[in-house]
Amino acid sequence: MALAWIAWRNTKSVRDHCAEYRENWFHWVPGSWNVPTSDGTSFERIDGYELKSLRHSTTVRLAFVEAYLVSSRSLPVTTQMTVSKAEKQLFAALAAGRIVAIAKDATGNVVDIPQREWPYLQLFEEQERDVLKRDALDREAAFSEIKLPRDDLKKVWEEYLIEPYMIEPMTRAGTAGYAPFCSAVHWIMTEAGKKVQHLEDSQLWKASVERLLPLMSTGEVQIIGTPSSGGAPKVIEPQIFAGILVSEPMRDSFEMITGDKPWISCIPYVDEEHWNNDFNDQLYLHRSGPASWTHLQVKKSDVLREVIFEQLKASIYETGAPGRPTSMHLVREEFRARYGRGESAASITQEANALAEWLRKAHPRAVAVTPKTIKNQLSGEFRMRSPKPKKKI
């Protein structure tokens, strides 16, 4: 299980090699049996199936699983290394004292395996179990039933997930403003933060980029950037992004760097401090020299309007009483965001008109709400938020 984690870095692969899980994972196995007939005086050969649990997984068998996954091109997208390399890294970490394993020694006592022992220990399989011996000819295993601390394994070999902070510019309240390009792609990958996705899922990254790029190339999603010459951010011409190459986060390929086509270099969003420095998405229009544009950002309201996920449609556009869809939750959220930005109108009538127009433009697929309905729903909160008139002296 530890080697499965280090090599493939996902929970499912670890679970598939858990002894208890495999003991309760039954499948039909073909076989042949001699069945007694004629009151036990003779036997008849029959073919059939028998329900059996999976055999225990061991390090040796893990290598066979890996070979099958490679041949069938079904290695997990989170794969970081081979099982052989994972074993070497694990032994090195144990020998360096970064992780402490427990096991049963030759007398059956549970002990910590001393750090000094690891350079002299080797893995073997006995009775469908991994054991540690100092020499292949040893009759007794030095240690058996080896266990490793899960939390320490996950600290040394981290799981690379799209973290909430990476999509925070897209998930924060309100629809105004711009979000980093990479943050928007990760937001699409996680379906607005509703799904846990691996940061290095190349196929999902590519699919999410292909969903966003056409909208950018036609201007339906506006994108801005900072020119290499400096100055304030400007809108970048949309046609530049028609068929443009986009690197995976922090993985600029040699072909992109040395090729003739424009390309985007991506870096996951961490926070504003990192983003304002060198950790931002950049657009390269020429083979040599610095990026033509840095700090690439897409208009948040455009992305929210154009990219809708099937499982979220009900929660976004069909909330309210059964059979009565409403968009007031969107209007109310924008109303509070406008107040926070200091953009509220002077009267509730003007505010209602502005919010109705905002809903029509920002969410064309949402159920329309009339200014009158908005006024009735928000008038009380508007009065509470409006500044009280000063008393005349």
Tab-separated table of C-alpha atoms in Angstrom:
chain	number	residue	atom	x	y	z
A	1	MET	CA	0.000	0.000	0.000
A	2	ALA	CA	2.850	2.389	0.796
A	3	LEU	CA	4.558	1.679	-2.521
A	4	ALA	CA	1.254	2.081	-4.365
A	5	TRP	CA	0.912	5.516	-2.785
A	6	ILE	CA	4.455	6.633	-3.588
A	7	ALA	CA	4.276	5.408	-7.189
A	8	TRP	CA	0.675	6.271	-8.130
A	9	ARG	CA	-0.211	8.946	-5.555
A	10	ASN	CA	-3.980	8.398	-5.335
A	11	THR	CA	-6.266	6.848	-2.739
A	12	LYS	CA	-7.954	4.358	-5.081
A	13	SER	CA	-4.668	2.671	-5.980
A	14	VAL	CA	-3.818	2.329	-2.281
A	15	ARG	CA	-7.235	0.884	-1.467
A	16	ASP	CA	-6.961	-1.679	-4.280
A	17	HIS	CA	-3.944	-3.188	-2.512
A	18	CYS	CA	-5.328	-3.134	1.028
A	19	ALA	CA	-5.441	-6.676	2.486
A	20	GLU	CA	-8.800	-6.230	4.220
A	21	TYR	CA	-10.330	-4.687	1.084
A	22	ARG	CA	-9.096	-7.555	-1.091
A	23	GLU	CA	-10.423	-10.162	1.345
A	24	ASN	CA	-13.894	-8.673	0.875
A	25	TRP	CA	-13.601	-8.188	-2.902
A	26	PHE	CA	-15.202	-11.329	-4.377
A	27	HIS	CA	-15.176	-12.330	-8.026
A	28	TRP	CA	-16.107	-15.384	-10.069
A	29	VAL	CA	-13.201	-17.686	-10.962
A	30	PRO	CA	-13.604	-20.485	-13.561
A	31	GLY	CA	-12.735	-24.043	-12.470
A	32	SER	CA	-13.400	-27.768	-12.807
A	33	TRP	CA	-14.483	-30.177	-10.084
A	34	ASN	CA	-15.089	-33.926	-9.582
A	35	VAL	CA	-18.624	-34.260	-8.214
A	36	PRO	CA	-19.727	-37.562	-6.588
A	37	THR	CA	-22.634	-39.318	-8.337
A	38	SER	CA	-24.532	-42.639	-7.956
A	39	ASP	CA	-24.549	-42.393	-4.171
A	40	GLY	CA	-20.835	-41.683	-4.110
A	41	THR	CA	-19.816	-44.726	-6.094
A	42	SER	CA	-18.534	-42.630	-9.034
A	43	PHE	CA	-17.466	-39.121	-9.927
A	44	GLU	CA	-18.348	-36.742	-12.745
A	45	ARG	CA	-16.162	-33.898	-13.979
A	46	ILE	CA	-17.996	-30.564	-14.243
A	47	ASP	CA	-16.929	-27.061	-15.245
A	48	GLY	CA	-18.204	-23.933	-13.541
A	49	TYR	CA	-17.335	-20.861	-11.510
A	50	GLU	CA	-16.354	-20.369	-7.904
A	51	LEU	CA	-16.724	-17.157	-5.892
A	52	LYS	CA	-13.364	-16.203	-4.412
A	53	SER	CA	-11.781	-13.179	-2.797
A	54	LEU	CA	-8.709	-11.560	-4.326
A	55	ARG	CA	-5.300	-12.812	-3.292
A	56	HIS	CA	-3.195	-10.643	-1.028
A	57	SER	CA	-1.103	-7.999	-2.739
A	58	THR	CA	2.657	-8.000	-2.289
A	59	THR	CA	5.541	-5.952	-3.630
A	60	VAL	CA	6.309	-8.616	-6.238
A	61	ARG	CA	2.708	-8.703	-7.450
A	62	LEU	CA	2.567	-4.917	-7.468
A	63	ALA	CA	5.243	-4.975	-10.165
A	64	PHE	CA	3.065	-7.337	-12.244
A	65	VAL	CA	0.097	-4.986	-11.823
A	66	GLU	CA	2.282	-2.118	-13.000
A	67	ALA	CA	3.378	-4.087	-16.082
A	68	TYR	CA	-0.269	-4.729	-16.974
A	69	LEU	CA	-1.208	-1.073	-16.485
A	70	VAL	CA	1.676	-0.007	-18.739
A	71	SER	CA	0.774	-2.506	-21.460
A	72	SER	CA	-2.892	-1.506	-21.384
A	73	ARG	CA	-2.037	2.202	-21.202
A	74	SER	CA	-4.123	2.552	-18.054
A	75	LEU	CA	-1.588	3.887	-15.559
A	76	PRO	CA	-3.237	6.410	-13.202
A	77	VAL	CA	-2.870	10.008	-14.365
A	78	THR	CA	-1.342	10.751	-10.962
A	79	THR	CA	1.601	8.361	-11.501
A	80	GLN	CA	4.862	9.858	-10.256
A	81	MET	CA	7.352	7.006	-10.680
A	82	THR	CA	7.778	3.262	-11.173
A	83	VAL	CA	7.187	0.786	-8.356
A	84	SER	CA	10.903	-0.073	-8.421
A	85	LYS	CA	11.870	3.560	-7.932
A	86	ALA	CA	9.229	3.934	-5.216
A	87	GLU	CA	10.803	1.020	-3.324
A	88	LYS	CA	14.241	2.640	-3.509
A	89	GLN	CA	12.894	5.971	-2.297
A	90	LEU	CA	11.042	4.320	0.583
A	91	PHE	CA	14.106	2.395	1.762
A	92	ALA	CA	16.202	5.566	1.516
A	93	ALA	CA	13.677	7.515	3.632
A	94	LEU	CA	13.578	4.728	6.234
A	95	ALA	CA	17.384	4.547	6.357
A	96	ALA	CA	17.563	8.327	6.779
A	97	GLY	CA	15.080	8.268	9.657
A	98	ARG	CA	12.464	10.360	7.874
A	99	ILE	CA	9.936	7.576	8.524
A	100	VAL	CA	9.887	4.920	11.241
A	101	ALA	CA	8.266	1.545	10.459
A	102	ILE	CA	6.935	-0.965	12.977
A	103	ALA	CA	6.892	-4.751	12.544
A	104	LYS	CA	7.018	-8.076	14.345
A	105	ASP	CA	10.545	-9.344	14.928
A	106	ALA	CA	11.676	-12.978	14.771
A	107	THR	CA	10.317	-13.596	18.291
A	108	GLY	CA	6.884	-12.131	17.485
A	109	ASN	CA	7.316	-8.902	19.440
A	110	VAL	CA	6.148	-5.610	17.913
A	111	VAL	CA	9.124	-3.265	17.573
A	112	ASP	CA	10.280	-0.160	15.741
A	113	ILE	CA	12.642	-1.234	12.966
A	114	PRO	CA	15.917	0.544	13.828
A	115	GLN	CA	17.167	3.079	11.311
A	116	ARG	CA	20.577	1.368	11.178
A	117	GLU	CA	18.981	-1.913	9.994
A	118	TRP	CA	17.587	-0.663	6.674
A	119	PRO	CA	20.805	-0.700	4.593
A	120	TYR	CA	21.034	-4.459	5.310
A	121	LEU	CA	17.383	-5.465	4.809
A	122	GLN	CA	15.767	-6.854	1.660
A	123	LEU	CA	12.132	-7.494	0.740
A	124	PHE	CA	10.927	-11.050	0.119
A	125	GLU	CA	7.540	-12.720	-0.264
A	126	GLU	CA	6.550	-15.585	2.024
A	127	GLN	CA	3.072	-17.076	2.237
A	128	GLU	CA	1.579	-14.127	0.342
A	129	ARG	CA	3.113	-11.636	2.725
A	130	ASP	CA	6.002	-9.151	2.465
A	131	VAL	CA	8.826	-9.888	4.889
A	132	LEU	CA	12.256	-8.397	5.514
A	133	LYS	CA	15.406	-10.518	5.641
A	134	ARG	CA	19.101	-9.724	5.933
A	135	ASP	CA	19.961	-12.559	3.551
A	136	ALA	CA	17.953	-14.660	1.099
A	137	LEU	CA	19.178	-17.884	2.824
A	138	ASP	CA	17.895	-16.857	6.275
A	139	ARG	CA	15.329	-19.402	7.528
A	140	GLU	CA	13.449	-16.861	9.613
A	141	ALA	CA	12.426	-13.379	8.539
A	142	ALA	CA	13.987	-10.567	10.533
A	143	PHE	CA	10.719	-8.616	10.396
A	144	SER	CA	7.187	-9.390	9.254
A	145	GLU	CA	3.807	-7.624	9.179
A	146	ILE	CA	5.559	-4.352	8.379
A	147	LYS	CA	3.474	-1.196	8.787
A	148	LEU	CA	4.232	2.435	7.987
A	149	PRO	CA	2.620	5.634	9.360
A	150	ARG	CA	0.136	6.994	6.823
A	151	ASP	CA	0.488	10.662	7.785
A	152	ASP	CA	4.283	10.540	7.514
A	153	LEU	CA	4.043	8.916	4.079
A	154	LYS	CA	1.714	11.678	2.876
A	155	LYS	CA	4.074	14.343	4.201
A	156	VAL	CA	7.114	12.939	2.416
A	157	TRP	CA	5.221	12.015	-0.772
A	158	GLU	CA	2.453	14.560	-1.160
A	159	GLU	CA	-0.783	14.144	-3.062
A	160	TYR	CA	-1.009	16.760	-5.786
A	161	LEU	CA	-4.566	18.081	-5.739
A	162	ILE	CA	-6.180	21.248	-6.990
A	163	GLU	CA	-6.491	23.049	-3.665
A	164	PRO	CA	-9.320	25.500	-2.806
A	165	TYR	CA	-6.878	28.433	-2.720
A	166	MET	CA	-5.976	27.782	-6.369
A	167	ILE	CA	-9.544	28.579	-7.493
A	168	GLU	CA	-10.334	31.180	-4.806
A	169	PRO	CA	-10.432	34.108	-7.302
A	170	MET	CA	-13.282	32.275	-9.074
A	171	THR	CA	-15.155	31.117	-5.973
A	172	ARG	CA	-15.095	34.309	-3.914
A	173	ALA	CA	-18.434	36.139	-3.551
A	174	GLY	CA	-19.626	38.302	-6.406
A	175	THR	CA	-19.122	38.214	-10.151
A	176	ALA	CA	-17.120	41.409	-10.679
A	177	GLY	CA	-13.436	41.552	-11.459
A	178	TYR	CA	-10.931	39.280	-13.182
A	179	ALA	CA	-9.420	35.910	-12.266
A	180	PRO	CA	-6.034	34.433	-13.266
A	181	PHE	CA	-6.250	32.271	-16.381
A	182	CYS	CA	-4.882	29.156	-14.620
A	183	SER	CA	-7.303	29.648	-11.738
A	184	ALA	CA	-10.215	29.694	-14.209
A	185	VAL	CA	-9.041	26.461	-15.858
A	186	HIS	CA	-8.694	24.749	-12.466
A	187	TRP	CA	-12.170	26.030	-11.566
A	188	ILE	CA	-13.509	24.293	-14.680
A	189	MET	CA	-11.567	21.110	-13.864
A	190	THR	CA	-13.121	20.925	-10.389
A	191	GLU	CA	-16.573	21.966	-11.673
A	192	ALA	CA	-16.646	25.109	-9.556
A	193	GLY	CA	-14.877	23.401	-6.642
A	194	LYS	CA	-17.457	20.622	-6.311
A	195	LYS	CA	-15.086	17.812	-7.309
A	196	VAL	CA	-11.657	16.796	-6.009
A	197	GLN	CA	-9.258	16.600	-8.945
A	198	HIS	CA	-5.580	15.879	-9.275
A	199	LEU	CA	-3.343	18.749	-10.278
A	200	GLU	CA	-1.484	16.594	-12.784
A	201	ASP	CA	-4.491	15.147	-14.611
A	202	SER	CA	-3.277	15.999	-18.120
A	203	GLN	CA	-6.396	14.817	-19.930
A	204	LEU	CA	-8.753	16.818	-17.722
A	205	TRP	CA	-6.502	19.901	-17.986
A	206	LYS	CA	-6.542	19.676	-21.778
A	207	ALA	CA	-10.333	19.228	-21.882
A	208	SER	CA	-10.858	22.221	-19.577
A	209	VAL	CA	-8.518	24.423	-21.630
A	210	GLU	CA	-10.359	23.413	-24.805
A	211	ARG	CA	-13.593	24.460	-23.152
A	212	LEU	CA	-12.294	27.935	-22.301
A	213	LEU	CA	-10.081	28.849	-25.287
A	214	PRO	CA	-12.834	29.055	-27.959
A	215	LEU	CA	-14.743	31.486	-25.736
A	216	MET	CA	-11.613	33.627	-25.397
A	217	SER	CA	-10.861	33.549	-29.136
A	218	THR	CA	-14.329	34.896	-30.002
A	219	GLY	CA	-14.368	37.522	-27.267
A	220	GLU	CA	-17.186	35.897	-25.296
A	221	VAL	CA	-14.735	35.638	-22.413
A	222	GLN	CA	-12.587	38.738	-22.198
A	223	ILE	CA	-8.906	38.325	-21.290
A	224	ILE	CA	-6.511	41.022	-20.158
A	225	GLY	CA	-2.805	41.109	-19.404
A	226	THR	CA	0.093	43.390	-18.552
A	227	PRO	CA	2.237	44.324	-21.577
A	228	SER	CA	5.914	43.423	-21.337
A	229	SER	CA	6.664	47.131	-21.796
A	230	GLY	CA	4.846	47.784	-18.520
A	231	GLY	CA	1.879	49.927	-17.653
A	232	ALA	CA	-1.706	49.108	-16.719
A	233	PRO	CA	-3.398	45.848	-17.788
A	234	LYS	CA	-5.049	45.951	-21.214
A	235	VAL	CA	-7.528	43.846	-23.157
A	236	ILE	CA	-5.725	41.377	-25.435
A	237	GLU	CA	-7.109	40.865	-28.948
A	238	PRO	CA	-9.231	37.678	-28.831
A	239	GLN	CA	-8.121	36.217	-32.177
A	240	ILE	CA	-4.639	35.634	-30.734
A	241	PHE	CA	-6.069	32.741	-28.726
A	242	ALA	CA	-7.531	30.832	-31.684
A	243	GLY	CA	-5.684	27.515	-31.603
A	244	ILE	CA	-2.996	28.792	-29.236
A	245	LEU	CA	-0.852	26.275	-27.343
A	246	VAL	CA	-1.244	26.093	-23.558
A	247	SER	CA	1.292	24.381	-21.306
A	248	GLU	CA	0.348	22.299	-18.302
A	249	PRO	CA	0.989	24.127	-15.008
A	250	MET	CA	4.741	24.549	-14.482
A	251	ARG	CA	5.480	22.137	-17.353
A	252	ASP	CA	6.525	24.203	-20.346
A	253	SER	CA	7.464	21.684	-23.023
A	254	PHE	CA	10.611	21.985	-25.114
A	255	GLU	CA	8.481	22.012	-28.279
A	256	MET	CA	6.568	25.075	-27.097
A	257	ILE	CA	9.641	27.001	-26.003
A	258	THR	CA	11.517	26.385	-29.253
A	259	GLY	CA	8.524	26.395	-31.630
A	260	ASP	CA	7.149	29.176	-33.797
A	261	LYS	CA	3.569	29.176	-32.453
A	262	PRO	CA	2.343	31.508	-29.678
A	263	TRP	CA	1.830	29.768	-26.349
A	264	ILE	CA	0.705	30.365	-22.769
A	265	SER	CA	2.884	29.398	-19.819
A	266	CYS	CA	0.733	28.520	-16.788
A	267	ILE	CA	1.435	28.599	-13.054
A	268	PRO	CA	-1.123	27.600	-10.376
A	269	TYR	CA	-2.499	30.514	-8.370
A	270	VAL	CA	-1.229	30.573	-4.780
A	271	ASP	CA	-2.059	34.027	-3.442
A	272	GLU	CA	-1.923	37.679	-4.457
A	273	GLU	CA	1.667	38.137	-3.273
A	274	HIS	CA	2.980	35.294	-5.437
A	275	TRP	CA	0.769	36.242	-8.375
A	276	ASN	CA	1.918	39.882	-8.366
A	277	ASN	CA	5.530	38.732	-8.672
A	278	ASP	CA	6.660	36.026	-11.088
A	279	PHE	CA	4.066	33.324	-10.311
A	280	ASN	CA	1.495	34.209	-12.978
A	281	ASP	CA	0.349	33.094	-16.425
A	282	GLN	CA	2.255	34.570	-19.349
A	283	LEU	CA	1.680	34.841	-23.106
A	284	TYR	CA	4.606	34.315	-25.483
A	285	LEU	CA	4.110	35.545	-29.050
A	286	HIS	CA	7.706	35.051	-30.192
A	287	ARG	CA	10.234	32.232	-29.901
A	288	SER	CA	12.930	34.262	-28.152
A	289	GLY	CA	12.860	36.991	-25.553
A	290	PRO	CA	10.569	37.623	-22.604
A	291	ALA	CA	6.809	37.098	-22.513
A	292	SER	CA	4.791	39.600	-24.550
A	293	TRP	CA	2.091	39.674	-21.854
A	294	THR	CA	2.150	38.723	-18.174
A	295	HIS	CA	-0.525	38.422	-15.466
A	296	LEU	CA	-3.166	36.953	-17.796
A	297	GLN	CA	-6.669	37.284	-16.381
A	298	VAL	CA	-10.125	36.364	-17.656
A	299	LYS	CA	-13.262	38.335	-16.870
A	300	LYS	CA	-14.970	36.459	-14.066
A	301	SER	CA	-18.563	37.317	-14.999
A	302	ASP	CA	-17.920	36.092	-18.566
A	303	VAL	CA	-16.658	32.711	-17.346
A	304	LEU	CA	-19.544	32.312	-14.901
A	305	ARG	CA	-22.003	33.133	-17.668
A	306	GLU	CA	-20.536	30.915	-20.371
A	307	VAL	CA	-19.328	27.869	-18.426
A	308	ILE	CA	-22.202	26.011	-16.794
A	309	PHE	CA	-21.901	22.510	-15.354
A	310	GLU	CA	-24.800	20.104	-15.751
A	311	GLN	CA	-24.930	19.022	-12.121
A	312	LEU	CA	-24.864	22.651	-10.976
A	313	LYS	CA	-27.673	23.951	-13.187
A	314	ALA	CA	-30.300	23.008	-10.650
A	315	SER	CA	-28.510	24.762	-7.798
A	316	ILE	CA	-27.653	27.859	-9.860
A	317	TYR	CA	-30.722	28.448	-12.002
A	318	GLU	CA	-33.519	26.320	-10.579
A	319	THR	CA	-33.599	27.051	-6.866
A	320	GLY	CA	-36.717	28.097	-5.038
A	321	ALA	CA	-40.003	26.374	-4.339
A	322	PRO	CA	-40.718	23.157	-6.290
A	323	GLY	CA	-41.884	24.015	-9.782
A	324	ARG	CA	-41.041	27.696	-9.361
A	325	PRO	CA	-37.466	28.389	-10.457
A	326	THR	CA	-36.005	31.719	-9.433
A	327	SER	CA	-32.791	33.678	-9.822
A	328	MET	CA	-33.225	35.905	-6.783
A	329	HIS	CA	-30.316	34.221	-4.984
A	330	LEU	CA	-28.033	35.445	-7.774
A	331	VAL	CA	-29.531	38.937	-7.630
A	332	ARG	CA	-29.222	39.092	-3.844
A	333	GLU	CA	-25.559	38.023	-3.999
A	334	GLU	CA	-24.774	40.698	-6.599
A	335	PHE	CA	-26.750	43.301	-4.615
A	336	ARG	CA	-24.556	42.706	-1.566
A	337	ALA	CA	-21.401	42.673	-3.693
A	338	ARG	CA	-22.361	46.023	-5.275
A	339	TYR	CA	-22.883	47.486	-1.813
A	340	GLY	CA	-19.455	46.202	-0.720
A	341	ARG	CA	-17.868	47.844	-3.773
A	342	GLY	CA	-19.701	51.102	-3.155
A	343	GLU	CA	-21.694	50.832	-6.405
A	344	SER	CA	-25.231	50.850	-4.964
A	345	ALA	CA	-27.685	53.240	-6.636
A	346	ALA	CA	-29.243	56.162	-4.788
A	347	SER	CA	-32.754	54.647	-4.737
A	348	ILE	CA	-34.191	51.134	-4.573
A	349	THR	CA	-35.912	51.686	-7.930
A	350	GLN	CA	-32.622	52.498	-9.654
A	351	GLU	CA	-30.906	49.634	-7.858
A	352	ALA	CA	-33.610	47.158	-8.948
A	353	ASN	CA	-33.327	48.290	-12.570
A	354	ALA	CA	-29.540	47.927	-12.473
A	355	LEU	CA	-29.742	44.443	-10.948
A	356	ALA	CA	-32.316	43.250	-13.475
A	357	GLU	CA	-30.072	44.432	-16.331
A	358	TRP	CA	-27.036	42.792	-14.677
A	359	LEU	CA	-28.873	39.453	-14.432
A	360	ARG	CA	-29.889	39.629	-18.096
A	361	LYS	CA	-26.289	40.174	-19.234
A	362	ALA	CA	-24.351	38.077	-16.707
A	363	HIS	CA	-26.732	35.087	-16.661
A	364	PRO	CA	-28.696	34.969	-19.926
A	365	ARG	CA	-29.752	31.376	-19.234
A	366	ALA	CA	-31.152	32.176	-15.797
A	367	VAL	CA	-34.827	32.816	-15.108
A	368	ALA	CA	-35.499	36.533	-15.599
A	369	VAL	CA	-36.521	38.619	-12.590
A	370	THR	CA	-38.414	41.890	-13.043
A	371	PRO	CA	-37.280	45.135	-11.397
A	372	LYS	CA	-40.593	45.153	-9.476
A	373	THR	CA	-39.882	41.735	-7.953
A	374	ILE	CA	-36.344	42.765	-7.052
A	375	LYS	CA	-37.626	45.972	-5.474
A	376	ASN	CA	-40.164	44.064	-3.349
A	377	GLN	CA	-37.591	41.479	-2.260
A	378	LEU	CA	-34.738	43.843	-1.421
A	379	SER	CA	-36.412	47.058	-0.302
A	380	GLY	CA	-36.091	46.232	3.406
A	381	GLU	CA	-32.408	45.352	3.173
A	382	PHE	CA	-31.803	48.397	0.952
A	383	ARG	CA	-33.261	50.745	3.590
A	384	MET	CA	-31.090	49.182	6.288
A	385	ARG	CA	-27.969	49.643	4.169
A	386	SER	CA	-28.755	53.189	3.025
A	387	PRO	CA	-27.129	55.970	5.074
A	388	LYS	CA	-29.533	57.735	7.445
A	389	PRO	CA	-30.323	61.375	6.563
A	390	LYS	CA	-28.568	63.935	8.716
A	391	LYS	CA	-30.732	65.986	11.084
A	392	LYS	CA	-30.962	69.685	10.365
A	393	ILE	CA	-29.785	71.935	13.137
